[in-house]
PDB file of C-alpha atoms in Angstrom:
ATOM      1  CA  MET G   1      21.628   4.948 -50.113  1.00 49.00           C
ATOM      2  CA  ALA G   2      23.603   2.161 -51.143  1.00 55.00           C
ATOM      3  CA  ASN G   3      24.965  -0.501 -49.225  1.00 63.00           C
ATOM      4  CA  VAL G   4      28.463   0.732 -48.366  1.00 59.00           C
ATOM      5  CA  THR G   5      30.956  -1.730 -46.519  1.00 66.00           C
ATOM      6  CA  GLY G   6      34.265  -1.634 -45.518  1.00 72.00           C
ATOM      7  CA  GLY G   7      36.276  -0.304 -47.922  1.00 75.00           C
ATOM      8  CA  SER G   8      33.913  -0.022 -51.007  1.00 75.00           C
ATOM      9  CA  PHE G   9      33.026   3.909 -50.832  1.00 68.00           C
ATOM     10  CA  LEU G  10      36.233   3.908 -53.005  1.00 74.00           C
ATOM     11  CA  LEU G  11      35.080   1.886 -56.126  1.00 78.00           C
ATOM     12  CA  GLU G  12      32.173   3.910 -56.264  1.00 74.00           C
ATOM     13  CA  LYS G  13      31.351   6.659 -58.526  1.00 73.00           C
ATOM     14  CA  THR G  14      31.144   9.616 -56.715  1.00 65.00           C
ATOM     15  CA  GLY G  15      27.644  10.824 -56.192  1.00 64.00           C
ATOM     16  CA  GLU G  16      25.934   6.928 -56.055  1.00 59.00           C
ATOM     17  CA  ARG G  17      25.952   8.145 -52.473  1.00 61.00           C
ATOM     18  CA  GLU G  18      22.878   9.863 -50.396  1.00 68.00           C
ATOM     19  CA  ASN G  19      25.376  12.915 -48.706  1.00 70.00           C
ATOM     20  CA  PHE G  20      24.800  15.715 -46.777  1.00 74.00           C
ATOM     21  CA  ILE G  21      26.139  18.848 -45.932  1.00 83.00           C
ATOM     22  CA  PRO G  22      25.264  21.801 -42.759  1.00 84.00           C
ATOM     23  CA  GLU G  23      23.310  23.950 -45.439  1.00 87.00           C
ATOM     24  CA  ASN G  24      20.748  21.060 -46.378  1.00 89.00           C
ATOM     25  CA  LEU G  25      19.848  20.264 -42.170  1.00 94.00           C
ATOM     26  CA  SER G  26      16.445  21.149 -40.944  1.00 94.00           C
ATOM     27  CA  GLU G  27      16.258  23.985 -38.738  1.00 96.00           C
ATOM     28  CA  GLU G  28      15.410  21.147 -35.962  1.00 96.00           C
ATOM     29  CA  GLN G  29      19.109  19.653 -36.507  1.00 96.00           C
ATOM     30  CA  LYS G  30      20.298  22.953 -36.797  1.00 96.00           C
ATOM     31  CA  GLN G  31      18.755  23.809 -33.176  1.00 97.00           C
ATOM     32  CA  LEU G  32      20.824  19.932 -31.570  1.00 97.00           C
ATOM     33  CA  ALA G  33      23.444  21.400 -33.097  1.00 96.00           C
ATOM     34  CA  GLY G  34      23.532  24.636 -32.042  1.00 97.00           C
ATOM     35  CA  LEU G  35      22.194  23.640 -28.548  1.00 97.00           C
ATOM     36  CA  VAL G  36      25.819  21.738 -28.312  1.00 97.00           C
ATOM     37  CA  ARG G  37      27.674  24.026 -29.393  1.00 97.00           C
ATOM     38  CA  ASP G  38      26.561  26.950 -27.592  1.00 98.00           C
ATOM     39  CA  PHE G  39      27.126  23.875 -24.624  1.00 98.00           C
ATOM     40  CA  PHE G  40      30.692  23.180 -25.433  1.00 98.00           C
ATOM     41  CA  ARG G  41      30.985  27.293 -26.364  1.00 97.00           C
ATOM     42  CA  GLY G  42      29.425  28.772 -22.572  1.00 98.00           C
ATOM     43  CA  GLU G  43      30.518  25.882 -20.231  1.00 98.00           C
ATOM     44  CA  VAL G  44      32.743  23.270 -21.263  1.00 98.00           C
ATOM     45  CA  VAL G  45      34.907  25.563 -23.266  1.00 98.00           C
ATOM     46  CA  PRO G  46      35.243  27.963 -19.896  1.00 98.00           C
ATOM     47  CA  LYS G  47      36.928  25.448 -17.986  1.00 98.00           C
ATOM     48  CA  SER G  48      39.149  24.248 -19.889  1.00 97.00           C
ATOM     49  CA  GLU G  49      41.807  24.453 -17.757  1.00 98.00           C
ATOM     50  CA  GLU G  50      39.916  22.440 -15.005  1.00 98.00           C
ATOM     51  CA  ILE G  51      39.191  19.765 -17.573  1.00 97.00           C
ATOM     52  CA  GLU G  52      43.050  19.430 -18.341  1.00 97.00           C
ATOM     53  CA  ALA G  53      44.253  19.680 -15.095  1.00 97.00           C
ATOM     54  CA  GLN G  54      41.725  16.239 -14.356  1.00 95.00           C
ATOM     55  CA  LYS G  55      39.352  18.162 -12.193  1.00 97.00           C
ATOM     56  CA  PHE G  56      36.887  14.799 -11.863  1.00 95.00           C
ATOM     57  CA  ASP G  57      34.341  17.310 -10.466  1.00 97.00           C
ATOM     58  CA  VAL G  58      33.924  19.593 -12.901  1.00 98.00           C
ATOM     59  CA  VAL G  59      34.450  16.737 -15.559  1.00 97.00           C
ATOM     60  CA  VAL G  60      31.404  14.771 -13.354  1.00 97.00           C
ATOM     61  CA  SER G  61      28.876  17.893 -13.098  1.00 97.00           C
ATOM     62  CA  LEU G  62      29.156  19.156 -16.936  1.00 98.00           C
ATOM     63  CA  VAL G  63      28.066  15.503 -17.939  1.00 97.00           C
ATOM     64  CA  LYS G  64      25.633  15.962 -15.926  1.00 97.00           C
ATOM     65  CA  LYS G  65      24.230  19.066 -17.203  1.00 98.00           C
ATOM     66  CA  ALA G  66      25.029  17.607 -20.618  1.00 97.00           C
ATOM     67  CA  GLY G  67      22.607  15.118 -19.322  1.00 96.00           C
ATOM     68  CA  GLU G  68      19.927  18.272 -18.176  1.00 96.00           C
ATOM     69  CA  LEU G  69      20.499  19.395 -21.941  1.00 96.00           C
ATOM     70  CA  GLY G  70      19.405  15.969 -23.011  1.00 95.00           C
ATOM     71  CA  ILE G  71      22.355  15.700 -24.950  1.00 96.00           C
ATOM     72  CA  LEU G  72      23.138  12.919 -23.892  1.00 96.00           C
ATOM     73  CA  ALA G  73      20.053  11.368 -24.861  1.00 94.00           C
ATOM     74  CA  ALA G  74      20.204  12.026 -28.179  1.00 93.00           C
ATOM     75  CA  GLU G  75      20.615   8.374 -30.041  1.00 90.00           C
ATOM     76  CA  MET G  76      18.845   6.589 -27.690  1.00 92.00           C
ATOM     77  CA  ALA G  77      15.509   5.537 -28.177  1.00 90.00           C
ATOM     78  CA  GLU G  78      12.256   8.310 -26.630  1.00 90.00           C
ATOM     79  CA  GLU G  79      11.315   4.929 -25.001  1.00 88.00           C
ATOM     80  CA  HIS G  80      14.051   4.738 -22.132  1.00 87.00           C
ATOM     81  CA  GLY G  81      13.077   8.873 -22.295  1.00 85.00           C
ATOM     82  CA  GLY G  82      15.281   9.745 -25.339  1.00 89.00           C
ATOM     83  CA  LEU G  83      14.944  12.166 -28.168  1.00 92.00           C
ATOM     84  CA  GLY G  84      15.624   9.479 -30.505  1.00 92.00           C
ATOM     85  CA  VAL G  85      17.365  11.639 -33.586  1.00 94.00           C
ATOM     86  CA  ASP G  86      18.690   9.942 -36.426  1.00 93.00           C
ATOM     87  CA  LYS G  87      22.611   9.712 -37.422  1.00 90.00           C
ATOM     88  CA  VAL G  88      22.940  12.844 -39.442  1.00 92.00           C
ATOM     89  CA  THR G  89      21.472  14.718 -36.994  1.00 94.00           C
ATOM     90  CA  MET G  90      24.285  13.462 -34.097  1.00 93.00           C
ATOM     91  CA  VAL G  91      26.842  13.876 -36.497  1.00 93.00           C
ATOM     92  CA  ALA G  92      25.927  18.000 -36.643  1.00 94.00           C
ATOM     93  CA  MET G  93      25.855  17.509 -33.176  1.00 95.00           C
ATOM     94  CA  SER G  94      28.579  15.448 -31.844  1.00 94.00           C
ATOM     95  CA  GLU G  95      31.140  17.633 -34.259  1.00 94.00           C
ATOM     96  CA  GLN G  96      30.236  20.894 -32.227  1.00 95.00           C
ATOM     97  CA  SER G  97      31.898  19.151 -29.485  1.00 93.00           C
ATOM     98  CA  ILE G  98      35.149  20.539 -30.964  1.00 92.00           C
ATOM     99  CA  TYR G  99      35.880  23.735 -28.518  1.00 93.00           C
ATOM    100  CA  GLN G 100      36.865  21.509 -26.151  1.00 96.00           C
ATOM    101  CA  GLY G 101      38.402  17.964 -27.697  1.00 94.00           C
ATOM    102  CA  SER G 102      39.090  16.204 -23.314  1.00 95.00           C
ATOM    103  CA  PHE G 103      35.330  17.091 -22.924  1.00 96.00           C
ATOM    104  CA  GLY G 104      33.934  16.501 -26.554  1.00 95.00           C
ATOM    105  CA  VAL G 105      35.893  12.318 -26.040  1.00 95.00           C
ATOM    106  CA  THR G 106      33.900  12.092 -22.433  1.00 95.00           C
ATOM    107  CA  LEU G 107      30.711  12.822 -24.239  1.00 94.00           C
ATOM    108  CA  MET G 108      31.519  10.336 -26.895  1.00 92.00           C
ATOM    109  CA  CYS G 109      32.855   7.122 -24.955  1.00 93.00           C
ATOM    110  CA  HIS G 110      29.834   7.521 -22.245  1.00 94.00           C
ATOM    111  CA  THR G 111      27.339   8.318 -25.581  1.00 92.00           C
ATOM    112  CA  GLY G 112      28.872   5.356 -27.391  1.00 91.00           C
ATOM    113  CA  ILE G 113      31.502   3.434 -25.287  1.00 93.00           C
ATOM    114  CA  GLY G 114      29.095   2.810 -22.418  1.00 92.00           C
ATOM    115  CA  THR G 115      25.434   3.348 -24.130  1.00 94.00           C
ATOM    116  CA  TRP G 116      25.560   1.817 -27.269  1.00 91.00           C
ATOM    117  CA  PRO G 117      26.405  -1.890 -25.708  1.00 94.00           C
ATOM    118  CA  ILE G 118      23.476  -1.217 -23.532  1.00 95.00           C
ATOM    119  CA  ILE G 119      20.649  -0.096 -26.318  1.00 92.00           C
ATOM    120  CA  TYR G 120      22.068  -2.926 -28.364  1.00 91.00           C
ATOM    121  CA  PHE G 121      22.614  -5.920 -26.222  1.00 95.00           C
ATOM    122  CA  GLY G 122      21.250  -5.471 -23.405  1.00 95.00           C
ATOM    123  CA  THR G 123      18.016  -7.155 -21.592  1.00 96.00           C
ATOM    124  CA  PRO G 124      14.915  -5.362 -21.419  1.00 95.00           C
ATOM    125  CA  GLU G 125      15.761  -4.790 -17.522  1.00 96.00           C
ATOM    126  CA  GLN G 126      19.155  -3.570 -17.919  1.00 96.00           C
ATOM    127  CA  LYS G 127      17.763  -1.204 -20.234  1.00 94.00           C
ATOM    128  CA  LYS G 128      14.855  -0.170 -17.659  1.00 92.00           C
ATOM    129  CA  LYS G 129      17.866   0.277 -15.065  1.00 94.00           C
ATOM    130  CA  TYR G 130      20.378   1.519 -16.752  1.00 94.00           C
ATOM    131  CA  LEU G 131      19.323   3.699 -19.600  1.00 94.00           C
ATOM    132  CA  PRO G 132      17.117   6.711 -17.863  1.00 91.00           C
ATOM    133  CA  ARG G 133      20.577   6.940 -15.708  1.00 92.00           C
ATOM    134  CA  LEU G 134      22.602   6.735 -18.962  1.00 94.00           C
ATOM    135  CA  ALA G 135      20.722   9.750 -20.383  1.00 93.00           C
ATOM    136  CA  THR G 136      20.865  12.285 -18.154  1.00 91.00           C
ATOM    137  CA  GLY G 137      24.264  11.986 -16.550  1.00 90.00           C
TER     138      GLY G 137
END
């Protein structure tokens, strides 16, 4: 894959970079995306009214359920209790959060803002203390 920086993608010729489409996902990638889709459709969407009414206990219970399913630990390294999936897999999983935007943002903030700084910049002690708990919600 070409080294893409800033807006360089605007100047590249089409086809110079590797692209992915859902049809090219592996069975494992499709299963993980399906896990998130089924969670959102079955668990999250039915609670949309409560989520939008900012019922904190409902949101917390859904975050914990996402942790039980492994959704919160997808990008985290296996050594910290995660699944260690690649970026394409994570995108396939993340796009399934469209079924309930508010809770989708909650998950993305938890796995991004809340987790990535520790993954990338945390000390070994901080990683050991916080990442397993973040992975499980």
